[in-house]
mmCIF file of C-alpha atoms in Angstrom:
data_model
loop_
_atom_site.group_PDB
_atom_site.id
_atom_site.type_symbol
_atom_site.label_atom_id
_atom_site.label_comp_id
_atom_site.label_asym_id
_atom_site.label_seq_id
_atom_site.Cartn_x
_atom_site.Cartn_y
_atom_site.Cartn_z
ATOM 1 C CA UNK A 1 -33.087 3.104 40.621
ATOM 2 C CA UNK A 2 -29.614 4.610 40.828
ATOM 3 C CA UNK A 3 -28.397 6.175 37.605
ATOM 4 C CA UNK A 4 -25.601 8.527 36.570
ATOM 5 C CA UNK A 5 -24.338 9.430 40.055
ATOM 6 C CA UNK A 6 -21.458 11.546 38.686
ATOM 7 C CA UNK A 7 -23.438 14.130 36.717
ATOM 8 C CA UNK A 8 -22.743 16.589 39.541
ATOM 9 C CA UNK A 9 -19.563 17.129 41.591
ATOM 10 C CA UNK A 10 -19.722 15.352 44.940
ATOM 11 C CA UNK A 11 -20.135 18.499 47.043
ATOM 12 C CA UNK A 12 -22.922 19.760 44.846
ATOM 13 C CA UNK A 13 -24.633 16.373 45.140
ATOM 14 C CA UNK A 14 -24.442 16.598 48.937
ATOM 15 C CA UNK A 15 -25.945 20.086 48.939
ATOM 16 C CA UNK A 16 -28.731 19.034 46.576
ATOM 17 C CA UNK A 17 -29.431 16.001 48.751
ATOM 18 C CA UNK A 18 -29.721 18.264 51.802
ATOM 19 C CA UNK A 19 -32.027 20.705 50.009
ATOM 20 C CA UNK A 20 -34.364 17.963 48.757
ATOM 21 C CA UNK A 21 -34.440 16.096 52.074
ATOM 22 C CA UNK A 22 -35.007 19.226 54.153
ATOM 23 C CA UNK A 23 -37.651 20.600 51.816
ATOM 24 C CA UNK A 24 -39.528 17.271 51.817
ATOM 25 C CA UNK A 25 -39.494 17.343 55.624
ATOM 26 C CA UNK A 26 -40.432 20.986 56.168
ATOM 27 C CA UNK A 27 -41.855 22.516 52.996
ATOM 28 C CA UNK A 28 -39.647 25.564 53.615
ATOM 29 C CA UNK A 29 -36.976 26.748 51.120
ATOM 30 C CA UNK A 30 -33.519 25.786 52.372
ATOM 31 C CA UNK A 31 -30.896 28.540 52.717
ATOM 32 C CA UNK A 32 -27.103 28.429 52.690
ATOM 33 C CA UNK A 33 -26.822 29.598 56.312
ATOM 34 C CA UNK A 34 -29.096 26.783 57.448
ATOM 35 C CA UNK A 35 -27.015 24.224 55.557
ATOM 36 C CA UNK A 36 -23.769 25.634 56.972
ATOM 37 C CA UNK A 37 -25.067 25.510 60.559
ATOM 38 C CA UNK A 38 -26.781 22.149 60.365
ATOM 39 C CA UNK A 39 -24.325 20.120 58.304
ATOM 40 C CA UNK A 40 -20.584 19.665 58.554
ATOM 41 C CA UNK A 41 -19.589 20.382 54.993
ATOM 42 C CA UNK A 42 -16.346 22.133 56.052
ATOM 43 C CA UNK A 43 -16.999 25.027 53.686
ATOM 44 C CA UNK A 44 -18.229 28.564 54.251
ATOM 45 C CA UNK A 45 -21.804 29.772 53.664
ATOM 46 C CA UNK A 46 -20.408 31.762 50.718
ATOM 47 C CA UNK A 47 -19.143 28.565 49.082
ATOM 48 C CA UNK A 48 -22.499 26.907 49.685
ATOM 49 C CA UNK A 49 -24.228 29.912 48.080
ATOM 50 C CA UNK A 50 -21.980 29.550 45.037
ATOM 51 C CA UNK A 51 -22.796 25.871 44.761
ATOM 52 C CA UNK A 52 -26.500 26.646 45.106
ATOM 53 C CA UNK A 53 -26.182 29.229 42.348
ATOM 54 C CA UNK A 54 -24.675 26.524 40.128
ATOM 55 C CA UNK A 55 -27.481 24.129 41.030
ATOM 56 C CA UNK A 56 -30.014 26.794 40.126
ATOM 57 C CA UNK A 57 -28.267 27.539 36.846
ATOM 58 C CA UNK A 58 -28.266 23.822 35.990
ATOM 59 C CA UNK A 59 -31.968 23.571 36.760
ATOM 60 C CA UNK A 60 -31.782 21.361 39.859
ATOM 61 C CA UNK A 61 -33.230 23.924 42.267
ATOM 62 C CA UNK A 62 -35.325 27.066 42.054
ATOM 63 C CA UNK A 63 -35.513 30.073 44.374
ATOM 64 C CA UNK A 64 -38.671 32.135 44.902
ATOM 65 C CA UNK A 65 -36.506 35.280 44.814
ATOM 66 C CA UNK A 66 -32.795 36.064 44.757
ATOM 67 C CA UNK A 67 -32.282 36.148 48.526
ATOM 68 C CA UNK A 68 -34.473 33.150 49.307
ATOM 69 C CA UNK A 69 -33.397 29.614 50.006
ATOM 70 C CA UNK A 70 -33.624 26.877 47.415
ATOM 71 C CA UNK A 71 -36.253 24.253 46.739
ATOM 72 C CA UNK A 72 -36.042 21.320 44.325
ATOM 73 C CA UNK A 73 -37.140 21.571 40.713
ATOM 74 C CA UNK A 74 -38.583 18.575 38.886
ATOM 75 C CA UNK A 75 -35.069 17.850 37.664
ATOM 76 C CA UNK A 76 -33.739 18.067 41.210
ATOM 77 C CA UNK A 77 -36.318 15.602 42.477
ATOM 78 C CA UNK A 78 -35.520 13.281 39.569
ATOM 79 C CA UNK A 79 -31.786 13.345 40.315
ATOM 80 C CA UNK A 80 -32.504 12.742 43.989
ATOM 81 C CA UNK A 81 -34.707 9.707 43.273
ATOM 82 C CA UNK A 82 -32.297 8.160 40.782
ATOM 83 C CA UNK A 83 -28.919 9.006 42.295
ATOM 84 C CA UNK A 84 -29.044 10.325 45.878
ATOM 85 C CA UNK A 85 -31.944 8.796 47.755
ATOM 86 C CA UNK A 86 -31.258 6.194 50.424
ATOM 87 C CA UNK A 87 -34.331 3.979 50.735
ATOM 88 C CA UNK A 88 -35.512 3.606 54.311
ATOM 89 C CA UNK A 89 -36.765 0.093 53.629
ATOM 90 C CA UNK A 90 -39.429 -1.874 55.464
ATOM 91 C CA UNK A 91 -38.447 -3.842 58.534
ATOM 92 C CA UNK A 92 -39.414 -7.483 59.032
ATOM 93 C CA UNK A 93 -42.203 -6.708 61.498
ATOM 94 C CA UNK A 94 -43.910 -4.277 59.125
ATOM 95 C CA UNK A 95 -43.540 -6.680 56.205
ATOM 96 C CA UNK A 96 -45.158 -9.479 58.170
ATOM 97 C CA UNK A 97 -47.984 -7.209 59.336
ATOM 98 C CA UNK A 98 -48.757 -6.196 55.737
ATOM 99 C CA UNK A 99 -48.635 -9.766 54.484
ATOM 100 C CA UNK A 100 -50.929 -10.935 57.297
ATOM 101 C CA UNK A 101 -53.519 -8.310 56.367
ATOM 102 C CA UNK A 102 -53.590 -9.653 52.828
ATOM 103 C CA UNK A 103 -53.787 -13.254 54.033
ATOM 104 C CA UNK A 104 -56.868 -12.318 56.058
ATOM 105 C CA UNK A 105 -58.484 -10.937 52.888
ATOM 106 C CA UNK A 106 -58.713 -14.472 51.493
ATOM 107 C CA UNK A 107 -59.031 -15.029 47.754
ATOM 108 C CA UNK A 108 -61.107 -11.959 46.932
ATOM 109 C CA UNK A 109 -59.188 -9.821 44.366
ATOM 110 C CA UNK A 110 -61.439 -6.824 44.945
ATOM 111 C CA UNK A 111 -60.666 -6.995 48.643
ATOM 112 C CA UNK A 112 -56.933 -7.068 47.812
ATOM 113 C CA UNK A 113 -57.270 -3.812 45.880
ATOM 114 C CA UNK A 114 -59.332 -2.147 48.619
ATOM 115 C CA UNK A 115 -56.809 -3.257 51.234
ATOM 116 C CA UNK A 116 -53.861 -1.963 49.186
ATOM 117 C CA UNK A 117 -55.526 1.456 48.980
ATOM 118 C CA UNK A 118 -56.191 1.471 52.710
ATOM 119 C CA UNK A 119 -52.592 0.557 53.587
ATOM 120 C CA UNK A 120 -51.061 3.085 51.193
ATOM 121 C CA UNK A 121 -53.210 6.004 52.316
ATOM 122 C CA UNK A 122 -52.498 5.249 55.950
ATOM 123 C CA UNK A 123 -48.749 4.803 55.546
ATOM 124 C CA UNK A 124 -47.974 7.420 52.874
ATOM 125 C CA UNK A 125 -50.692 10.057 53.433
ATOM 126 C CA UNK A 126 -51.427 10.419 49.719
ATOM 127 C CA UNK A 127 -54.164 9.533 47.281
ATOM 128 C CA UNK A 128 -53.905 5.794 46.667
ATOM 129 C CA UNK A 129 -55.331 3.888 43.709
ATOM 130 C CA UNK A 130 -55.560 0.195 42.912
ATOM 131 C CA UNK A 131 -57.274 -2.116 40.460
ATOM 132 C CA UNK A 132 -58.072 -5.783 41.069
ATOM 133 C CA UNK A 133 -56.087 -8.240 38.947
ATOM 134 C CA UNK A 134 -57.921 -8.774 35.693
ATOM 135 C CA UNK A 135 -57.401 -10.611 32.455
ATOM 136 C CA UNK A 136 -58.021 -8.763 29.219
ATOM 137 C CA UNK A 137 -61.262 -10.776 29.016
ATOM 138 C CA UNK A 138 -63.052 -12.703 31.744
ATOM 139 C CA UNK A 139 -63.331 -16.493 31.432
ATOM 140 C CA UNK A 140 -66.248 -18.820 32.078
ATOM 141 C CA UNK A 141 -65.872 -21.235 35.006
ATOM 142 C CA UNK A 142 -69.361 -22.680 35.413
ATOM 143 C CA UNK A 143 -73.068 -21.883 35.359
ATOM 144 C CA UNK A 144 -75.795 -23.012 37.763
ATOM 145 C CA UNK A 145 -79.531 -22.877 37.039
ATOM 146 C CA UNK A 146 -82.107 -22.794 39.827
ATOM 147 C CA UNK A 147 -85.897 -22.774 39.537
ATOM 148 C CA UNK A 148 -87.235 -19.823 41.523
ATOM 149 C CA UNK A 149 -90.801 -19.931 40.193
ATOM 150 C CA UNK A 150 -92.963 -21.643 37.640
ATOM 151 C CA UNK A 151 -91.605 -19.487 34.823
ATOM 152 C CA UNK A 152 -88.426 -18.056 36.342
ATOM 153 C CA UNK A 153 -84.872 -19.429 36.437
ATOM 154 C CA UNK A 154 -81.951 -17.948 38.359
ATOM 155 C CA UNK A 155 -78.818 -18.035 36.173
ATOM 156 C CA UNK A 156 -75.664 -18.023 38.335
ATOM 157 C CA UNK A 157 -72.503 -17.349 36.343
ATOM 158 C CA UNK A 158 -69.177 -18.150 38.012
ATOM 159 C CA UNK A 159 -66.092 -16.677 36.349
ATOM 160 C CA UNK A 160 -62.524 -17.924 36.647
ATOM 161 C CA UNK A 161 -61.619 -14.513 38.046
ATOM 162 C CA UNK A 162 -63.526 -15.461 41.244
ATOM 163 C CA UNK A 163 -66.523 -13.329 40.404
ATOM 164 C CA UNK A 164 -70.120 -14.530 40.668
ATOM 165 C CA UNK A 165 -72.925 -12.803 38.799
ATOM 166 C CA UNK A 166 -76.643 -13.577 38.672
ATOM 167 C CA UNK A 167 -79.500 -12.955 36.279
ATOM 168 C CA UNK A 168 -83.201 -13.902 36.262
ATOM 169 C CA UNK A 169 -84.420 -15.550 33.060
ATOM 170 C CA UNK A 170 -88.112 -15.722 32.186
ATOM 171 C CA UNK A 171 -89.493 -18.912 30.625
ATOM 172 C CA UNK A 172 -92.449 -19.505 28.313
ATOM 173 C CA UNK A 173 -93.254 -22.919 29.799
ATOM 174 C CA UNK A 174 -92.224 -24.519 33.110
ATOM 175 C CA UNK A 175 -89.010 -26.558 33.094
ATOM 176 C CA UNK A 176 -88.090 -29.092 35.743
ATOM 177 C CA UNK A 177 -84.927 -28.865 37.826
ATOM 178 C CA UNK A 178 -83.700 -32.176 36.362
ATOM 179 C CA UNK A 179 -83.764 -30.640 32.878
ATOM 180 C CA UNK A 180 -81.883 -27.617 34.166
ATOM 181 C CA UNK A 181 -79.245 -29.849 35.794
ATOM 182 C CA UNK A 182 -78.670 -31.643 32.487
ATOM 183 C CA UNK A 183 -78.217 -28.282 30.759
ATOM 184 C CA UNK A 184 -75.732 -27.214 33.440
ATOM 185 C CA UNK A 185 -73.618 -30.334 32.899
ATOM 186 C CA UNK A 186 -73.591 -29.846 29.137
ATOM 187 C CA UNK A 187 -72.778 -26.118 29.209
ATOM 188 C CA UNK A 188 -70.085 -26.423 31.864
ATOM 189 C CA UNK A 189 -68.284 -29.045 29.795
ATOM 190 C CA UNK A 190 -68.757 -27.107 26.546
ATOM 191 C CA UNK A 191 -67.773 -23.617 27.698
ATOM 192 C CA UNK A 192 -65.276 -24.117 30.554
ATOM 193 C CA UNK A 193 -62.391 -21.617 30.388
ATOM 194 C CA UNK A 194 -63.754 -19.712 27.369
ATOM 195 C CA UNK A 195 -64.229 -15.982 26.827
ATOM 196 C CA UNK A 196 -67.587 -14.549 25.782
ATOM 197 C CA UNK A 197 -66.423 -14.352 22.172
ATOM 198 C CA UNK A 198 -65.281 -17.974 22.218
ATOM 199 C CA UNK A 199 -68.591 -19.075 23.726
ATOM 200 C CA UNK A 200 -70.489 -17.373 20.890
ATOM 201 C CA UNK A 201 -68.331 -19.237 18.378
ATOM 202 C CA UNK A 202 -68.880 -22.609 20.066
ATOM 203 C CA UNK A 203 -72.620 -22.199 20.712
ATOM 204 C CA UNK A 204 -73.839 -24.452 17.894
ATOM 205 C CA UNK A 205 -76.587 -27.087 17.916
ATOM 206 C CA UNK A 206 -78.155 -25.874 21.163
ATOM 207 C CA UNK A 207 -81.804 -26.212 22.075
ATOM 208 C CA UNK A 208 -83.803 -22.947 22.181
ATOM 209 C CA UNK A 209 -83.632 -22.855 25.994
ATOM 210 C CA UNK A 210 -79.901 -23.652 26.007
ATOM 211 C CA UNK A 211 -79.391 -20.860 23.472
ATOM 212 C CA UNK A 212 -81.262 -18.396 25.700
ATOM 213 C CA UNK A 213 -79.222 -19.354 28.763
ATOM 214 C CA UNK A 214 -76.022 -19.103 26.714
ATOM 215 C CA UNK A 215 -77.025 -15.645 25.535
ATOM 216 C CA UNK A 216 -77.633 -14.598 29.132
ATOM 217 C CA UNK A 217 -74.200 -15.923 30.136
ATOM 218 C CA UNK A 218 -72.510 -14.092 27.261
ATOM 219 C CA UNK A 219 -74.262 -10.818 28.135
ATOM 220 C CA UNK A 220 -73.174 -11.134 31.773
ATOM 221 C CA UNK A 221 -69.574 -11.737 30.681
ATOM 222 C CA UNK A 222 -69.542 -8.847 28.203
ATOM 223 C CA UNK A 223 -70.917 -6.518 30.874
ATOM 224 C CA UNK A 224 -68.205 -7.735 33.228
ATOM 225 C CA UNK A 225 -65.508 -7.119 30.608
ATOM 226 C CA UNK A 226 -66.656 -3.528 30.267
ATOM 227 C CA UNK A 227 -66.856 -2.999 34.028
ATOM 228 C CA UNK A 228 -63.414 -4.502 34.731
ATOM 229 C CA UNK A 229 -61.744 -1.946 32.480
ATOM 230 C CA UNK A 230 -63.270 0.866 34.524
ATOM 231 C CA UNK A 231 -63.136 -0.547 38.052
ATOM 232 C CA UNK A 232 -60.652 0.867 40.520
ATOM 233 C CA UNK A 233 -60.505 1.867 44.163
ATOM 234 C CA UNK A 234 -59.287 5.229 45.417
ATOM 235 C CA UNK A 235 -58.933 6.966 48.758
ATOM 236 C CA UNK A 236 -56.777 9.572 50.498
ATOM 237 C CA UNK A 237 -58.057 12.958 49.345
ATOM 238 C CA UNK A 238 -57.989 14.153 52.945
ATOM 239 C CA UNK A 239 -54.227 13.733 53.115
ATOM 240 C CA UNK A 240 -53.481 15.495 49.847
ATOM 241 C CA UNK A 241 -55.683 18.447 50.710
ATOM 242 C CA UNK A 242 -53.622 18.980 53.856
ATOM 243 C CA UNK A 243 -50.667 19.947 51.647
ATOM 244 C CA UNK A 244 -50.713 23.740 51.233
ATOM 245 C CA UNK A 245 -48.711 23.715 47.991
ATOM 246 C CA UNK A 246 -51.251 21.324 46.495
ATOM 247 C CA UNK A 247 -54.182 23.539 47.482
ATOM 248 C CA UNK A 248 -52.507 26.528 45.857
ATOM 249 C CA UNK A 249 -52.098 24.682 42.570
ATOM 250 C CA UNK A 250 -54.668 24.424 39.810
ATOM 251 C CA UNK A 251 -54.617 20.654 39.659
ATOM 252 C CA UNK A 252 -57.277 19.872 42.277
ATOM 253 C CA UNK A 253 -60.274 20.273 39.978
ATOM 254 C CA UNK A 254 -58.624 18.497 37.050
ATOM 255 C CA UNK A 255 -57.532 15.579 39.179
ATOM 256 C CA UNK A 256 -60.942 15.268 40.833
ATOM 257 C CA UNK A 257 -62.655 15.345 37.432
ATOM 258 C CA UNK A 258 -60.338 12.695 35.972
ATOM 259 C CA UNK A 259 -60.873 10.394 38.947
ATOM 260 C CA UNK A 260 -64.644 10.887 38.812
ATOM 261 C CA UNK A 261 -64.779 10.187 35.077
ATOM 262 C CA UNK A 262 -62.475 7.166 35.404
ATOM 263 C CA UNK A 263 -60.026 8.444 32.788
ATOM 264 C CA UNK A 264 -56.968 8.845 35.007
ATOM 265 C CA UNK A 265 -56.057 5.292 35.956
ATOM 266 C CA UNK A 266 -56.259 3.801 32.436
ATOM 267 C CA UNK A 267 -53.954 6.585 31.256
ATOM 268 C CA UNK A 268 -51.439 5.905 34.022
ATOM 269 C CA UNK A 269 -51.642 2.131 33.641
ATOM 270 C CA UNK A 270 -50.911 2.112 29.911
ATOM 271 C CA UNK A 271 -47.345 3.287 30.509
ATOM 272 C CA UNK A 272 -46.538 0.554 33.040
ATOM 273 C CA UNK A 273 -44.380 -2.415 32.191
ATOM 274 C CA UNK A 274 -45.446 -5.916 33.197
ATOM 275 C CA UNK A 275 -42.301 -6.612 35.230
ATOM 276 C CA UNK A 276 -43.613 -5.001 38.446
ATOM 277 C CA UNK A 277 -41.028 -2.211 38.437
ATOM 278 C CA UNK A 278 -42.153 0.931 40.208
ATOM 279 C CA UNK A 279 -42.506 3.945 37.919
ATOM 280 C CA UNK A 280 -42.036 7.424 39.384
ATOM 281 C CA UNK A 281 -43.328 10.394 37.370
ATOM 282 C CA UNK A 282 -42.572 13.844 38.779
ATOM 283 C CA UNK A 283 -44.279 17.154 38.034
ATOM 284 C CA UNK A 284 -44.186 18.066 34.371
ATOM 285 C CA UNK A 285 -43.003 14.594 33.437
ATOM 286 C CA UNK A 286 -46.700 13.728 33.725
ATOM 287 C CA UNK A 287 -48.582 14.011 30.451
ATOM 288 C CA UNK A 288 -51.722 15.405 32.084
ATOM 289 C CA UNK A 289 -51.468 19.108 32.921
ATOM 290 C CA UNK A 290 -53.478 18.684 36.135
ATOM 291 C CA UNK A 291 -50.668 16.464 37.475
ATOM 292 C CA UNK A 292 -47.888 19.004 36.936
ATOM 293 C CA UNK A 293 -47.737 19.764 40.660
ATOM 294 C CA UNK A 294 -47.881 16.092 41.640
ATOM 295 C CA UNK A 295 -45.737 13.009 41.789
ATOM 296 C CA UNK A 296 -47.266 9.730 40.631
ATOM 297 C CA UNK A 297 -45.760 6.434 41.777
ATOM 298 C CA UNK A 298 -47.330 3.385 40.134
ATOM 299 C CA UNK A 299 -46.569 -0.293 39.775
ATOM 300 C CA UNK A 300 -48.020 -3.292 37.983
ATOM 301 C CA UNK A 301 -48.588 -6.567 39.828
ATOM 302 C CA UNK A 302 -49.767 -10.065 38.994
ATOM 303 C CA UNK A 303 -48.872 -12.867 36.609
ATOM 304 C CA UNK A 304 -50.350 -15.545 34.361
ATOM 305 C CA UNK A 305 -52.098 -12.940 32.229
ATOM 306 C CA UNK A 306 -53.877 -11.394 35.219
ATOM 307 C CA UNK A 307 -52.546 -8.006 36.151
ATOM 308 C CA UNK A 308 -53.557 -5.036 38.241
ATOM 309 C CA UNK A 309 -52.054 -1.692 39.167
ATOM 310 C CA UNK A 310 -51.363 -0.019 42.473
ATOM 311 C CA UNK A 311 -49.861 3.344 43.356
ATOM 312 C CA UNK A 312 -50.190 6.810 44.802
ATOM 313 C CA UNK A 313 -50.622 10.424 43.733
ATOM 314 C CA UNK A 314 -49.065 12.979 46.041
ATOM 315 C CA UNK A 315 -47.358 16.340 46.087
ATOM 316 C CA UNK A 316 -43.856 16.454 44.643
ATOM 317 C CA UNK A 317 -42.696 16.973 48.212
ATOM 318 C CA UNK A 318 -43.298 13.437 49.387
ATOM 319 C CA UNK A 319 -40.999 10.948 51.173
ATOM 320 C CA UNK A 320 -39.752 9.012 48.154
ATOM 321 C CA UNK A 321 -37.353 6.931 50.253
ATOM 322 C CA UNK A 322 -40.341 5.580 52.170
ATOM 323 C CA UNK A 323 -43.005 5.523 49.442
ATOM 324 C CA UNK A 324 -41.052 3.545 46.854
ATOM 325 C CA UNK A 325 -40.155 0.560 49.078
ATOM 326 C CA UNK A 326 -43.692 0.400 50.511
ATOM 327 C CA UNK A 327 -45.221 0.246 47.029
ATOM 328 C CA UNK A 328 -42.586 -2.267 45.913
ATOM 329 C CA UNK A 329 -43.412 -4.556 48.806
ATOM 330 C CA UNK A 330 -47.186 -4.335 48.362
ATOM 331 C CA UNK A 331 -46.645 -5.120 44.664
ATOM 332 C CA UNK A 332 -44.634 -8.201 45.681
ATOM 333 C CA UNK A 333 -47.306 -9.411 48.109
ATOM 334 C CA UNK A 334 -50.156 -8.906 45.623
ATOM 335 C CA UNK A 335 -48.213 -10.700 42.872
ATOM 336 C CA UNK A 336 -47.746 -13.644 45.242
ATOM 337 C CA UNK A 337 -51.505 -13.694 45.902
ATOM 338 C CA UNK A 338 -52.269 -13.800 42.179
ATOM 339 C CA UNK A 339 -49.768 -16.641 41.693
ATOM 340 C CA UNK A 340 -51.297 -18.644 44.530
ATOM 341 C CA UNK A 341 -54.887 -18.094 43.377
ATOM 342 C CA UNK A 342 -54.517 -18.681 39.643
ATOM 343 C CA UNK A 343 -51.583 -21.040 39.061
#
């Protein structure tokens, strides 16, 4: 993520790096005297004050008042992330622990998303969001029909996305299980791998009962298509509300409303590329006004036309050098799971 490291003179870069790192750690504006005492820059506090004045003039830091220390602006955070930050990385033991947790989740994509949220909230103390890997449209894998009464049939629809849905279908006259088995064989051969739209197009020359079962299958799939666009998992409010600067901002209500309505994640996901690169959006770089006091770090994962998203929402004062590699690694693990399950 390193870009344009020479926009600032080296000493000014070092001072900005100190200000951002110290402010992330403490939440307290960083003064020139503190920098002079705590870091061997071999310059006087007066020189540091001059450099801080230049950083303020260039828009990299702000100061609550003229005699106060400095804290990063959105531009300062951006420069830090792209040019100054040293990623802390994830050691081999932590990587293996994360991967083992996902292995234990089996082949359940919804469980992958729930687990990603749990890991991110615990490790990064922020709101975490994730969606299961989904195709643009779900695909038919098979149907099973089971007599559950004289005039009732249980329709079990299995989708290629490892989802199973059921529906009860009422009959006008009893139908034997052997007839239902013959219908199952025919429909599974006819519709395997198709979307709901493709099934409608291929559903020709069916018996009245076959047509009714097909309609039930299509309705289940269309409902699933609608639900998959809205489904996501979220947790971590308790961590964000511990941040005093977040509580003082006006974004809490807007963010809560957007999460409740389900409008936030689709908006964030639309701007993601499909190459799994982590995207960091800081403060007013976010399009939504209720995120102007937040940093959003999101990534896309998956392959073979099945993709999901994972990421966090936190205060601008978050440990980027830790958050970015953690999200990158979880993205890598979840992409591997999708490859193993669907290719």
